[in-house]
Amino acid sequence: MTKSPETGRIPRVQIRLVIMQVLVFSMLCTLGGRLWYLQIRNGGEYYDEAKSNHVQRVVQPAVRGSILDARGVALADNETRLVVSASRTALMKMKDKGKGVLTRLAGVLDMTPQEVMQKVRVCDSKTPPPCWNGSPYQPIPVTAEATTQQALQIRERPEEYPGITAEPTAVRRYPAPGGARTAQALGYLSPVTDEEIQKAKDTDSPHLRSDQVGRSGIERTYDKYLRGKAEVTSYEVDNLGRVMGQTKSDRGVAGSTLVTSIDARVQAVAEFELQQAMKTVRHETDNITGRKYEADSGAVVVMEAKTGRVVAMASQPDYDPNAWVGGISGKDYAKLTSKNSNYPLLNRAIQGQAPAGSIFKVVSASAAVRAGYPFDNKYECSSSYNMGGRSFANFESKGHGPITLGEALKFSCNTVFYALGHKEWQRDGGLKPKKDAHDWFYRTAREFGLGAVTGIDLPNEVTGRIPDRQWKKNFWKANKDAWCKQGKKGGTYVEQIAYENCLEGNQLKAFDSINFAIGQGDVLVTPIQMATAYAAISNGGTLFNPTIGKAVISPDGKRVEVIKPTPHGRLPVDAKTLGDLDKGLRMVVEPGGTAAWRFVGWPLDKVPMRAKTGTAQVYGKQTTSWLATYTDDFVIVMTISQGGTGSGASGPAVRNIYNAMYGFDMEGNYDAATALLPKPEAKLPAVQPDGTIVAPEIKPYVPPSPEESEPPALAGPPATRPAGHD
């Protein structure tokens, strides 16, 4: 500072400026310090508080649409239950990760702490089920079967159960009308995963974290329609959770109703008769192994012949889909996935694969005609067929002399088809195939729809297998190293086969084609494939995509989207051959045919019946029973693994299903009051003005007594009945 020369003092103006500078500097320092404190020292804390002033979405899940049978009977619907849920987010903020709360909750719900904790742990690669495979940020159901008293105890003491809610919620229900579970066809639900949320993010059907989605069956196929749209309300809240205002509200829409072609009454009959057939055959002795038949699994398909619509589909072993509602328990999950249970989650109607046996002969007969062998020519049905020192026996080593192809179907004569398959293999060049080889038998099988999915509206259908030349080459490349390692010349049967396959497993040999001609060897088919093929024979040659979904109805009932039958091809034979096949299959149920003893008393003049029996051999197992049948309107195909012969094991069950559908007894008497479905259901259920559908009453199936289910000509001591036929 500069002093005044006159007074020797510092001017007041300068003092004031200095003071002002000091004050400004102090203020800047204070402001800078405060900014440092707010942004650096406590920046994270204030950032979190600011972030807490955000928009909170409240999601009210949509009511899932019902699944109805063809007459409007509910196969899957919803009911209100008291659901107890846990917020994993809230639990993880606690010092003990919510262990204390969950332990107290277990006591209220009469569960063990371990059961409750398993329910709320998140599934990952290191955590085996039971666990939660949905989003960890949504409430996790602990039980959907809480009592009113349990719910009140939780809600009245929220301080003891932080993060726990108990409230009425609409949950899925599978009522099994008339005893028809329809388990594998319906499927089940489970929570959506984060991966699925991301995958569906930009689609026309995005997921919310609260969604339950179909995991199998038609619950999965038609999930987009059934799920509906959740109601989402957005609120602006502060860091204390106080609502500051509503910002947005998206109205929810209930899921649509799916009407299926399933008839719950026929479904109940099919399930019961399949299960009963398996129980019955387990008491019978297998003449080959000397053991009781195991009858470890089976399936039956009832289909409309002219449309491909599925009327009933049963698979054994089955399960109760209600086990998945509210989260599956560890005990139930083990039952459904363990080897001892024989995997009841599998739908063996579309996923069960086995050699076709003699029901395949309609394919071979068609192939023979295409190859130039007239249907009505005579072919030798000897007791065995010899090729290169090997003998291929006829069933029960019986011969019938010169017969037509129609009669070969009637008697299920293997040797006729052995010879035809062998001759065609030779004509195509044998081990050195011609460039223009016709491969009629293999080509015809594929054109019958075998070796490929049928296109049914169910997930995870398998293709089966047609072991043609290309398949042999591909299979050999994939397995050559293992065969060469396992194979041993002159060793056990398995070792010898591996040895031979190692050297020449890529070649289509004579015995491959001989076995193929009767549906044996490496052939694999599914019941739905054979039902589709036999339906095509019945309807004049059209192969339809089998369907279960029949129509989708909007929640208000104003929009109805009919799911029309869709053909995917035609059988590779002309009308004359179809007519010849039809006549041959009719002879199977007439006197002398392999299925005649199971259709004694059937009114053939009123409802023409056609059938083909089959007994397929599987290495290391007992024979598999097959029976394929059709009328003018319906097809029924049944199979029982390790169940014996086609007519012996499956015959009674198939006959009882037809009797129930058409209203016949074992003597052919008709009762309109008992007929469940003499003609396919053409109409959709009537929709009321409010969008609801009134379901007709359905009564449980009452099976016929053993006396009533015995064919009249076969009554008497068991010794007088025919021996098991193919």
XYZ file of C-alpha atoms in Angstrom:
726
model
C 0.000 0.000 0.000
C 1.128 3.554 -0.714
C 1.092 6.175 2.057
C -0.040 9.716 1.405
C 3.003 12.116 1.208
C 1.079 14.781 3.003
C -0.250 12.859 5.964
C 1.833 9.712 5.880
C -1.291 7.620 6.131
C -2.783 4.939 3.849
C -5.843 6.283 1.983
C -9.213 4.870 3.111
C -10.119 3.874 -0.431
C -7.180 1.516 -0.620
C -8.038 -0.001 2.763
C -11.547 -0.629 1.592
C -10.307 -2.248 -1.606
C -8.026 -4.534 0.374
C -10.827 -5.526 2.704
C -13.065 -6.197 -0.244
C -10.387 -8.305 -1.918
C -9.914 -10.299 1.288
C -13.647 -10.818 1.600
C -13.997 -11.898 -2.052
C -11.040 -14.244 -1.725
C -12.486 -15.703 1.476
C -15.830 -16.193 -0.175
C -14.232 -17.916 -3.138
C -12.270 -20.167 -0.812
C -15.405 -20.979 1.160
C -17.358 -21.683 -2.041
C -14.552 -23.821 -3.425
C -14.323 -25.744 -0.175
C -18.038 -26.267 -0.127
C -18.022 -27.474 -3.717
C -15.193 -29.883 -2.889
C -17.119 -31.141 0.101
C -20.312 -31.642 -1.879
C -18.843 -33.053 -5.078
C -15.737 -34.854 -3.895
C -15.969 -35.627 -0.201
C -19.694 -36.509 -0.069
C -20.423 -36.634 -3.809
C -21.373 -40.295 -3.841
C -23.845 -39.883 -0.986
C -25.612 -36.930 -2.578
C -25.583 -38.660 -5.962
C -27.402 -41.629 -4.473
C -29.939 -39.339 -2.822
C -30.521 -37.482 -6.065
C -30.866 -40.715 -7.936
C -33.521 -41.774 -5.464
C -35.739 -39.007 -6.795
C -36.772 -41.150 -9.745
C -39.680 -42.767 -11.511
C -40.918 -45.979 -9.896
C -42.928 -48.411 -12.028
C -45.659 -50.471 -10.404
C -46.521 -53.549 -12.459
C -49.829 -55.391 -12.167
C -49.386 -58.649 -14.137
C -52.070 -59.424 -16.685
C -54.407 -62.333 -16.059
C -53.209 -65.137 -18.309
C -55.683 -66.374 -20.881
C -57.450 -69.695 -20.399
C -56.837 -72.805 -22.496
C -60.087 -74.553 -23.399
C -60.998 -77.816 -25.043
C -63.037 -77.879 -28.259
C -66.340 -77.521 -26.342
C -65.174 -74.774 -23.975
C -64.102 -76.888 -20.985
C -61.105 -75.339 -19.198
C -57.876 -77.308 -19.463
C -55.910 -74.427 -17.925
C -57.287 -71.320 -16.219
C -56.606 -69.117 -13.185
C -57.680 -68.963 -9.568
C -57.041 -66.475 -6.788
C -54.657 -67.689 -4.104
C -52.780 -66.135 -1.223
C -49.214 -65.839 -2.473
C -46.310 -65.167 -0.123
C -43.338 -63.581 -1.885
C -39.886 -62.378 -0.877
C -37.961 -59.403 -2.224
C -34.441 -60.651 -2.789
C -33.242 -57.056 -3.177
C -34.474 -56.178 0.316
C -33.101 -59.379 1.831
C -29.620 -58.862 0.384
C -29.376 -55.447 2.110
C -29.662 -57.085 5.531
C -26.563 -57.998 7.516
C -27.406 -61.706 7.500
C -28.683 -61.595 3.896
C -32.215 -62.201 5.131
C -31.491 -65.522 6.811
C -33.271 -64.540 10.014
C -36.375 -63.288 8.203
C -36.598 -66.405 6.047
C -36.176 -68.644 9.074
C -39.062 -66.902 10.854
C -41.101 -67.102 7.638
C -40.493 -70.847 7.368
C -41.999 -71.295 10.825
C -45.143 -69.436 9.810
C -45.557 -71.380 6.562
C -44.856 -74.805 8.118
C -41.816 -75.221 5.900
C -38.185 -75.874 6.723
C -35.740 -72.950 6.509
C -33.829 -74.861 3.841
C -36.934 -75.150 1.641
C -37.614 -71.424 1.893
C -34.012 -70.438 1.193
C -33.878 -72.734 -1.820
C -36.944 -70.995 -3.186
C -35.316 -67.551 -3.165
C -31.805 -68.431 -4.305
C -31.057 -67.552 -7.924
C -30.329 -70.306 -10.429
C -26.912 -70.283 -12.065
C -24.349 -72.779 -13.329
C -23.306 -73.638 -9.751
C -26.777 -73.735 -8.196
C -28.856 -76.808 -8.953
C -32.678 -76.715 -8.781
C -34.765 -75.999 -6.886
C -33.966 -72.327 -7.309
C -35.415 -69.168 -8.834
C -34.738 -68.946 -12.554
C -36.475 -65.595 -13.026
C -35.226 -62.074 -12.496
C -33.697 -61.487 -9.036
C -35.256 -58.002 -8.993
C -38.877 -59.135 -8.895
C -40.731 -60.634 -5.903
C -40.000 -64.349 -5.640
C -42.970 -66.575 -4.718
C -42.274 -68.731 -1.689
C -45.678 -70.406 -1.681
C -48.953 -70.023 -3.552
C -50.879 -71.992 -0.951
C -50.771 -69.754 2.107
C -53.736 -69.846 4.465
C -55.618 -66.740 5.520
C -54.177 -67.043 9.032
C -50.613 -67.262 7.711
C -51.119 -64.227 5.476
C -52.576 -62.166 8.314
C -49.699 -63.098 10.623
C -47.211 -61.789 8.064
C -49.107 -58.607 7.235
C -49.883 -57.685 10.850
C -46.196 -57.800 11.835
C -44.309 -56.202 8.918
C -41.401 -55.253 11.195
C -40.659 -58.955 11.705
C -40.966 -59.794 8.011
C -39.320 -56.950 6.048
C -39.207 -57.684 2.329
C -42.020 -60.244 2.620
C -45.470 -59.751 1.081
C -48.654 -61.794 1.330
C -51.480 -60.890 -1.003
C -54.192 -62.398 -3.217
C -52.856 -63.183 -6.673
C -54.254 -64.871 -9.773
C -52.231 -68.039 -10.343
C -52.360 -70.757 -12.990
C -54.539 -73.781 -12.455
C -54.750 -77.061 -14.357
C -58.119 -78.501 -13.305
C -57.885 -81.875 -15.151
C -61.571 -81.945 -16.170
C -63.005 -85.434 -16.050
C -59.570 -86.701 -15.029
C -57.851 -85.425 -18.201
C -54.488 -84.002 -17.123
C -53.280 -83.332 -20.676
C -49.939 -82.669 -18.987
C -47.331 -82.870 -21.737
C -49.544 -81.227 -24.353
C -50.389 -78.304 -22.049
C -46.903 -77.723 -20.645
C -46.233 -75.446 -17.667
C -45.072 -71.951 -16.674
C -42.031 -70.511 -14.948
C -40.597 -66.982 -14.449
C -39.021 -65.105 -17.316
C -35.234 -64.839 -17.208
C -33.060 -61.752 -17.764
C -31.761 -63.324 -20.970
C -35.299 -63.717 -22.301
C -36.119 -60.129 -21.348
C -33.173 -58.855 -23.384
C -33.913 -61.157 -26.309
C -37.547 -60.006 -26.564
C -36.740 -56.338 -25.879
C -37.179 -55.101 -29.456
C -39.885 -57.556 -30.534
C -43.648 -57.064 -30.707
C -44.006 -59.047 -27.479
C -41.478 -57.707 -24.915
C -41.220 -59.224 -21.459
C -41.578 -57.593 -18.062
C -39.676 -58.903 -15.043
C -42.923 -60.067 -13.475
C -43.898 -62.273 -16.418
C -44.530 -65.988 -16.212
C -43.845 -67.664 -19.554
C -44.673 -71.010 -21.103
C -41.860 -73.530 -20.854
C -43.308 -76.415 -22.856
C -46.442 -77.542 -24.641
C -49.030 -75.115 -25.945
C -48.350 -72.829 -22.973
C -45.076 -72.094 -24.764
C -46.279 -72.157 -28.383
C -49.113 -69.701 -27.764
C -47.444 -67.757 -24.942
C -47.615 -64.436 -26.817
C -51.406 -64.641 -27.009
C -52.024 -66.098 -23.560
C -49.731 -63.737 -21.640
C -51.587 -60.499 -22.331
C -50.152 -57.107 -21.375
C -49.429 -56.071 -17.796
C -50.734 -52.787 -16.384
C -47.788 -50.482 -15.683
C -48.222 -47.273 -13.654
C -45.252 -44.902 -13.302
C -44.894 -42.713 -10.189
C -42.324 -40.032 -9.410
C -40.967 -40.642 -5.897
C -38.362 -38.956 -3.713
C -35.516 -40.557 -1.794
C -37.855 -41.314 1.114
C -40.198 -43.244 -1.148
C -42.876 -40.583 -1.030
C -44.991 -40.297 -4.180
C -44.587 -36.900 -5.768
C -46.935 -37.550 -8.668
C -48.060 -39.968 -11.363
C -46.192 -39.606 -14.646
C -47.657 -42.307 -16.868
C -50.107 -45.207 -16.884
C -50.310 -48.041 -19.442
C -53.542 -49.966 -19.235
C -53.246 -53.701 -18.941
C -54.916 -56.210 -21.251
C -55.839 -59.707 -20.152
C -54.501 -62.619 -22.152
C -56.524 -64.094 -24.992
C -58.350 -67.392 -24.702
C -57.000 -70.348 -26.659
C -59.548 -72.886 -27.867
C -57.948 -76.223 -28.690
C -59.099 -79.213 -30.719
C -58.643 -81.415 -27.634
C -61.853 -83.029 -26.363
C -61.406 -83.369 -22.600
C -63.741 -86.389 -22.497
C -61.787 -88.298 -25.143
C -58.541 -87.143 -23.547
C -59.608 -88.659 -20.219
C -60.468 -91.952 -21.938
C -57.165 -92.014 -23.844
C -55.115 -91.328 -20.698
C -56.918 -93.966 -18.676
C -56.836 -96.660 -21.369
C -53.144 -96.128 -22.113
C -52.260 -96.367 -18.446
C -54.530 -99.384 -17.963
C -53.035 -101.181 -20.973
C -49.560 -100.725 -19.518
C -50.653 -101.984 -16.100
C -52.340 -105.025 -17.641
C -49.416 -106.077 -19.798
C -47.017 -105.858 -16.843
C -48.754 -108.944 -15.455
C -48.079 -110.914 -18.653
C -44.939 -112.915 -19.365
C -42.732 -112.203 -22.344
C -42.136 -115.537 -24.112
C -38.790 -114.310 -25.453
C -37.149 -113.118 -22.226
C -39.207 -115.133 -19.749
C -39.789 -111.944 -17.723
C -42.898 -109.880 -17.158
C -43.278 -107.075 -19.656
C -41.843 -103.829 -18.318
C -44.168 -101.515 -20.280
C -42.057 -98.573 -19.130
C -43.576 -95.871 -21.346
C -46.206 -95.285 -23.982
C -48.190 -92.777 -25.999
C -51.470 -92.459 -27.863
C -52.648 -89.901 -30.426
C -56.267 -89.383 -31.497
C -56.499 -87.174 -34.581
C -59.103 -85.908 -37.027
C -58.252 -87.655 -40.298
C -59.421 -84.868 -42.622
C -57.803 -81.908 -40.819
C -54.866 -83.138 -38.736
C -56.389 -81.619 -35.593
C -55.444 -83.482 -32.422
C -58.433 -84.691 -30.398
C -56.381 -86.347 -27.646
C -52.705 -86.833 -26.879
C -51.493 -88.854 -23.914
C -48.014 -89.839 -22.810
C -46.901 -92.148 -20.009
C -45.445 -91.692 -17.501
C -47.225 -88.389 -16.949
C -47.294 -85.783 -14.169
C -49.463 -83.115 -12.571
C -48.621 -79.707 -14.138
C -49.919 -78.014 -10.972
C -46.597 -79.020 -9.384
C -45.005 -76.030 -11.159
C -47.515 -73.460 -9.883
C -45.974 -71.094 -7.334
C -42.508 -72.589 -7.792
C -41.719 -76.289 -7.851
C -40.399 -78.024 -4.733
C -37.103 -79.896 -4.686
C -38.916 -83.174 -4.100
C -41.240 -82.698 -7.062
C -38.423 -81.517 -9.316
C -36.415 -84.633 -8.527
C -39.417 -86.797 -9.356
C -39.884 -85.137 -12.726
C -36.242 -85.243 -13.804
C -34.788 -88.386 -12.267
C -33.965 -91.553 -14.195
C -36.107 -93.598 -11.814
C -39.186 -91.631 -12.852
C -38.411 -92.301 -16.546
C -38.642 -88.606 -17.379
C -42.377 -87.807 -17.359
C -41.743 -84.319 -18.767
C -41.080 -85.955 -22.152
C -44.046 -85.909 -24.503
C -43.569 -89.329 -26.054
C -46.235 -88.631 -28.666
C -43.821 -86.214 -30.374
C -40.491 -87.041 -28.685
C -40.636 -90.811 -28.213
C -38.698 -92.591 -30.973
C -38.725 -96.315 -31.750
C -38.575 -98.631 -34.749
C -41.974 -98.692 -36.438
C -42.253 -102.444 -36.887
C -45.031 -103.648 -39.150
C -47.107 -100.435 -39.135
C -44.330 -99.258 -41.488
C -45.479 -101.759 -44.136
C -47.908 -99.272 -45.673
C -44.799 -97.307 -46.671
C -43.073 -100.404 -48.063
C -46.183 -101.501 -49.989
C -46.398 -98.013 -51.537
C -42.687 -98.087 -52.404
C -43.070 -101.511 -54.040
C -45.874 -100.224 -56.281
C -43.766 -97.198 -57.272
C -40.904 -99.562 -58.084
C -43.113 -101.537 -60.483
C -44.523 -104.352 -58.363
C -48.328 -104.482 -58.903
C -50.386 -104.415 -55.719
C -52.543 -107.386 -56.716
C -49.713 -109.622 -57.990
C -48.833 -112.705 -55.964
C -45.698 -112.667 -53.793
C -44.343 -115.613 -51.834
C -45.014 -115.467 -48.091
C -42.644 -118.153 -46.842
C -41.843 -118.894 -43.214
C -38.364 -117.361 -43.650
C -36.218 -115.505 -46.178
C -32.597 -116.498 -46.761
C -29.869 -114.126 -47.902
C -26.137 -114.871 -47.922
C -26.373 -117.601 -45.326
C -28.563 -115.515 -43.052
C -32.187 -116.383 -42.356
C -34.828 -113.724 -41.707
C -37.878 -115.321 -40.110
C -41.511 -114.444 -40.549
C -43.462 -113.549 -37.397
C -43.982 -116.789 -35.429
C -42.330 -118.515 -38.459
C -45.657 -118.851 -40.280
C -46.019 -118.950 -44.072
C -49.094 -118.206 -46.174
C -47.901 -119.105 -49.696
C -48.406 -116.719 -52.647
C -50.374 -113.628 -51.534
C -51.071 -110.051 -52.713
C -49.639 -106.969 -51.044
C -53.052 -106.382 -49.483
C -52.928 -109.834 -47.949
C -49.350 -109.195 -46.867
C -50.754 -106.315 -44.794
C -53.572 -108.532 -43.507
C -51.244 -111.292 -42.307
C -48.348 -108.875 -41.651
C -46.075 -111.127 -43.705
C -42.465 -110.075 -43.206
C -40.942 -112.290 -45.904
C -42.864 -110.615 -48.733
C -41.339 -107.275 -47.770
C -37.911 -108.793 -47.047
C -37.750 -110.019 -50.648
C -38.978 -106.735 -52.142
C -36.520 -104.677 -50.096
C -33.644 -106.961 -51.076
C -34.519 -106.906 -54.799
C -34.667 -103.117 -54.840
C -31.311 -102.888 -53.077
C -29.836 -105.117 -55.797
C -31.484 -103.129 -58.614
C -29.974 -99.932 -57.187
C -26.472 -101.397 -57.379
C -26.062 -103.021 -53.977
C -22.748 -102.124 -52.342
C -21.826 -100.120 -55.439
C -24.914 -97.934 -55.903
C -25.786 -96.568 -59.321
C -25.654 -92.851 -59.880
C -29.331 -92.915 -60.800
C -30.368 -95.284 -57.981
C -34.079 -94.848 -57.270
C -33.959 -95.892 -53.593
C -37.730 -96.236 -53.757
C -38.159 -97.541 -50.227
C -36.130 -94.768 -48.590
C -37.493 -92.032 -50.836
C -41.078 -93.112 -50.221
C -40.543 -93.130 -46.455
C -39.368 -89.536 -46.550
C -42.272 -88.526 -48.792
C -44.612 -90.084 -46.227
C -43.232 -87.440 -43.847
C -40.869 -89.713 -41.913
C -37.407 -88.544 -40.910
C -38.709 -84.964 -40.507
C -40.886 -83.010 -38.083
C -44.602 -82.968 -38.833
C -44.878 -79.283 -37.946
C -47.185 -79.790 -34.980
C -47.764 -76.666 -32.885
C -45.766 -78.023 -29.950
C -42.113 -77.265 -29.164
C -39.229 -79.735 -29.271
C -40.682 -82.246 -31.738
C -38.028 -84.756 -32.879
C -37.431 -85.883 -36.456
C -37.117 -89.639 -36.126
C -34.706 -91.308 -38.550
C -34.722 -92.745 -42.052
C -31.349 -94.534 -42.424
C -30.698 -94.078 -46.149
C -27.302 -94.058 -47.874
C -26.471 -90.476 -46.933
C -27.433 -91.070 -43.299
C -25.175 -94.136 -43.201
C -22.223 -92.062 -44.404
C -22.834 -89.229 -41.950
C -23.391 -91.603 -39.035
C -20.206 -93.520 -39.865
C -18.126 -90.332 -39.907
C -19.501 -89.295 -36.527
C -18.951 -92.680 -34.850
C -16.034 -94.291 -36.669
C -13.402 -93.545 -34.012
C -15.564 -94.906 -31.191
C -16.423 -98.051 -33.158
C -12.812 -98.728 -34.032
C -11.813 -98.332 -30.369
C -14.613 -100.566 -29.055
C -14.735 -103.130 -31.865
C -13.234 -106.591 -31.552
C -13.335 -109.337 -34.160
C -14.990 -112.409 -32.705
C -15.867 -110.576 -29.483
C -19.254 -110.079 -27.900
C -22.228 -109.196 -30.082
C -21.754 -105.487 -29.398
C -17.983 -105.683 -29.977
C -18.449 -107.584 -33.239
C -21.002 -105.077 -34.505
C -18.659 -102.212 -33.592
C -15.822 -103.984 -35.427
C -17.903 -104.383 -38.582
C -19.158 -100.797 -38.408
C -15.592 -99.530 -38.033
C -14.591 -101.178 -41.302
C -17.667 -100.679 -43.457
C -20.307 -98.820 -41.475
C -20.658 -96.274 -44.274
C -22.126 -98.851 -46.666
C -25.816 -99.563 -47.096
C -25.859 -103.343 -46.978
C -28.430 -105.883 -48.082
C -29.607 -106.648 -44.547
C -30.068 -102.902 -43.932
C -32.623 -102.732 -46.740
C -34.223 -106.039 -45.729
C -34.778 -104.801 -42.178
C -35.843 -101.360 -43.395
C -38.662 -102.887 -45.442
C -40.413 -104.004 -42.232
C -39.648 -100.852 -40.226
C -36.714 -102.349 -38.315
C -32.974 -101.761 -38.207
C -32.037 -98.123 -37.702
C -35.528 -96.795 -38.469
C -36.985 -94.460 -35.829
C -40.466 -92.932 -35.932
C -42.727 -91.055 -33.531
C -46.438 -91.665 -32.865
C -47.375 -88.255 -34.292
C -45.545 -89.056 -37.545
C -47.385 -92.350 -37.963
C -50.727 -90.747 -37.059
C -50.131 -88.079 -39.713
C -49.232 -90.695 -42.339
C -52.256 -92.899 -41.611
C -54.519 -89.825 -41.605
C -53.259 -89.071 -45.115
C -54.181 -92.593 -46.261
C -57.644 -92.035 -44.809
C -58.272 -88.571 -46.286
C -57.076 -89.250 -49.817
C -53.378 -88.427 -49.550
C -52.986 -85.017 -47.850
C -50.349 -84.680 -45.147
C -51.429 -82.033 -42.640
C -49.411 -80.206 -40.024
C -51.004 -81.608 -36.855
C -52.505 -78.846 -34.707
C -53.833 -78.512 -31.179
C -54.633 -74.804 -31.289
C -57.997 -74.213 -32.981
C -58.789 -70.541 -32.350
C -57.602 -67.501 -30.389
C -60.396 -65.377 -28.862
C -59.759 -61.856 -27.572
C -60.581 -61.105 -23.888
C -63.766 -59.264 -24.842
C -64.826 -62.056 -27.204
C -65.125 -59.717 -30.179
C -62.167 -61.003 -32.183
C -61.836 -64.666 -33.132
C -58.756 -65.825 -35.021
C -59.314 -69.347 -36.365
C -56.204 -71.501 -36.769
C -56.858 -73.270 -40.041
C -55.459 -76.731 -40.891
C -52.354 -76.426 -43.044
C -51.180 -79.166 -45.430
C -47.467 -79.653 -45.992
C -47.449 -82.319 -48.681
C -49.103 -85.311 -50.300
C -48.404 -89.015 -50.223
C -46.338 -90.121 -53.232
C -48.966 -92.588 -54.533
C -51.980 -92.343 -56.808
C -55.631 -92.761 -55.903
C -55.688 -96.437 -56.941
C -52.816 -97.316 -54.614
C -54.490 -95.411 -51.771
C -57.633 -97.426 -52.395
C -55.643 -100.661 -52.404
C -53.926 -99.739 -49.129
C -57.305 -98.920 -47.612
C -58.706 -102.342 -48.615
C -55.631 -104.128 -47.271
C -55.870 -102.330 -43.931
C -59.563 -103.176 -43.697
C -58.670 -106.855 -44.082
C -56.478 -106.554 -40.966
C -59.632 -106.251 -38.783
C -61.601 -108.872 -40.732
C -61.442 -112.621 -39.952
C -57.892 -113.879 -40.319
C -56.308 -110.440 -39.941
C -53.810 -109.746 -37.169
C -56.151 -107.289 -35.413
C -59.398 -109.206 -36.030
C -59.505 -110.692 -32.540
C -59.497 -107.204 -31.049
C -62.325 -105.901 -33.254
C -64.802 -108.768 -32.975
C -68.291 -107.240 -32.848
C -67.236 -103.898 -34.321
C -69.993 -102.705 -36.732
C -67.901 -102.535 -39.914
C -71.002 -101.814 -41.998
C -71.748 -98.657 -39.982
C -68.234 -97.412 -39.203
C -65.580 -98.979 -41.465
C -62.429 -99.732 -39.494
C -58.880 -100.101 -40.814
C -55.820 -101.094 -38.809
C -52.227 -102.242 -38.862
C -50.513 -104.011 -36.016
C -46.801 -103.809 -35.300
C -44.292 -105.466 -32.991
C -40.914 -103.731 -33.149
C -37.697 -105.275 -31.893
C -35.189 -103.121 -30.030
C -31.770 -104.518 -29.103
C -31.458 -105.142 -25.374
C -35.164 -104.510 -24.715
C -38.471 -106.267 -24.970
C -40.571 -105.672 -28.067
C -42.455 -102.421 -28.620
C -46.197 -102.597 -29.278
C -47.689 -100.512 -32.109
C -51.265 -100.240 -33.345
C -52.281 -97.760 -36.063
C -55.999 -97.481 -36.903
C -58.435 -95.187 -38.662
C -62.074 -94.693 -39.588
C -63.434 -92.175 -42.095
C -63.150 -89.417 -39.478
C -60.517 -90.332 -36.880
C -57.061 -91.852 -36.523
C -55.764 -93.528 -33.365
C -52.137 -94.608 -33.001
C -50.882 -96.190 -29.788
C -47.473 -97.479 -28.785
C -46.189 -99.144 -25.608
C -42.458 -99.513 -25.102
C -41.499 -103.017 -23.945
C -45.160 -103.985 -24.077
C -45.192 -106.945 -26.448
C -47.308 -107.269 -29.584
C -49.364 -104.576 -31.241
C -52.757 -106.236 -30.998
C -52.007 -107.924 -27.682
C -50.944 -104.851 -25.675
C -52.465 -101.865 -27.476
C -55.519 -103.529 -29.007
C -57.923 -103.465 -26.021
C -57.134 -99.844 -25.192
C -57.629 -98.615 -28.755
C -60.895 -100.545 -29.058
C -62.185 -99.001 -25.809
C -61.324 -95.491 -27.010
C -63.277 -96.052 -30.224
C -66.197 -97.550 -28.292
C -66.346 -94.470 -26.055
C -66.137 -92.047 -28.985
C -68.758 -93.739 -31.169
C -71.039 -95.067 -28.423
C -70.632 -98.787 -29.174
C -70.301 -101.685 -26.781
C -68.235 -104.809 -27.464
C -71.104 -106.396 -29.383
C -71.551 -103.395 -31.668
C -74.711 -102.045 -30.037
C -75.077 -98.277 -30.375
C -76.094 -95.917 -27.580
C -76.293 -92.272 -28.636
C -76.357 -91.132 -25.015
C -72.898 -92.574 -24.361
C -71.236 -91.494 -27.627
C -68.617 -88.866 -26.790
C -67.546 -87.790 -30.258
C -69.066 -89.714 -33.207
C -68.123 -86.823 -35.530
C -65.368 -84.186 -35.286
C -66.342 -81.023 -33.389
C -66.983 -78.464 -36.129
C -68.155 -75.442 -34.116
C -66.292 -73.233 -31.703
C -67.659 -72.705 -28.174
C -70.282 -69.955 -27.942
C -68.942 -66.647 -26.629
C -71.221 -64.673 -24.289
C -71.735 -60.889 -24.737
C -69.280 -60.211 -21.892
C -66.602 -62.329 -23.549
C -66.973 -65.355 -21.275
C -67.508 -68.904 -22.456
C -69.927 -71.182 -20.635
C -68.453 -74.674 -20.418
C -70.601 -77.797 -20.598
C -70.532 -80.248 -17.741
C -68.025 -83.067 -17.997
C -68.237 -86.318 -16.102
C -65.297 -88.564 -15.187
C -64.737 -91.507 -17.509
C -66.199 -94.763 -16.230
C -64.287 -97.624 -17.852
C -66.105 -100.799 -18.871
C -65.869 -103.762 -16.539
C -63.522 -106.595 -17.594
C -66.533 -108.607 -18.722
C -67.920 -105.738 -20.792
C -64.577 -105.073 -22.470
C -64.051 -108.667 -23.642
C -64.902 -109.340 -27.321
C -67.901 -111.701 -27.507
C -66.196 -114.357 -29.605
C -63.268 -114.441 -27.211
C -65.209 -114.969 -24.002
C -64.236 -117.997 -21.986
C -60.999 -119.329 -20.506
C -57.832 -117.493 -21.574
C -56.512 -120.684 -23.178
C -59.205 -120.469 -25.872
C -58.118 -117.004 -26.956
C -55.757 -116.448 -29.898
C -52.050 -116.194 -29.257
C -50.557 -112.740 -29.491
C -50.390 -111.414 -33.046
C -48.059 -108.879 -34.601
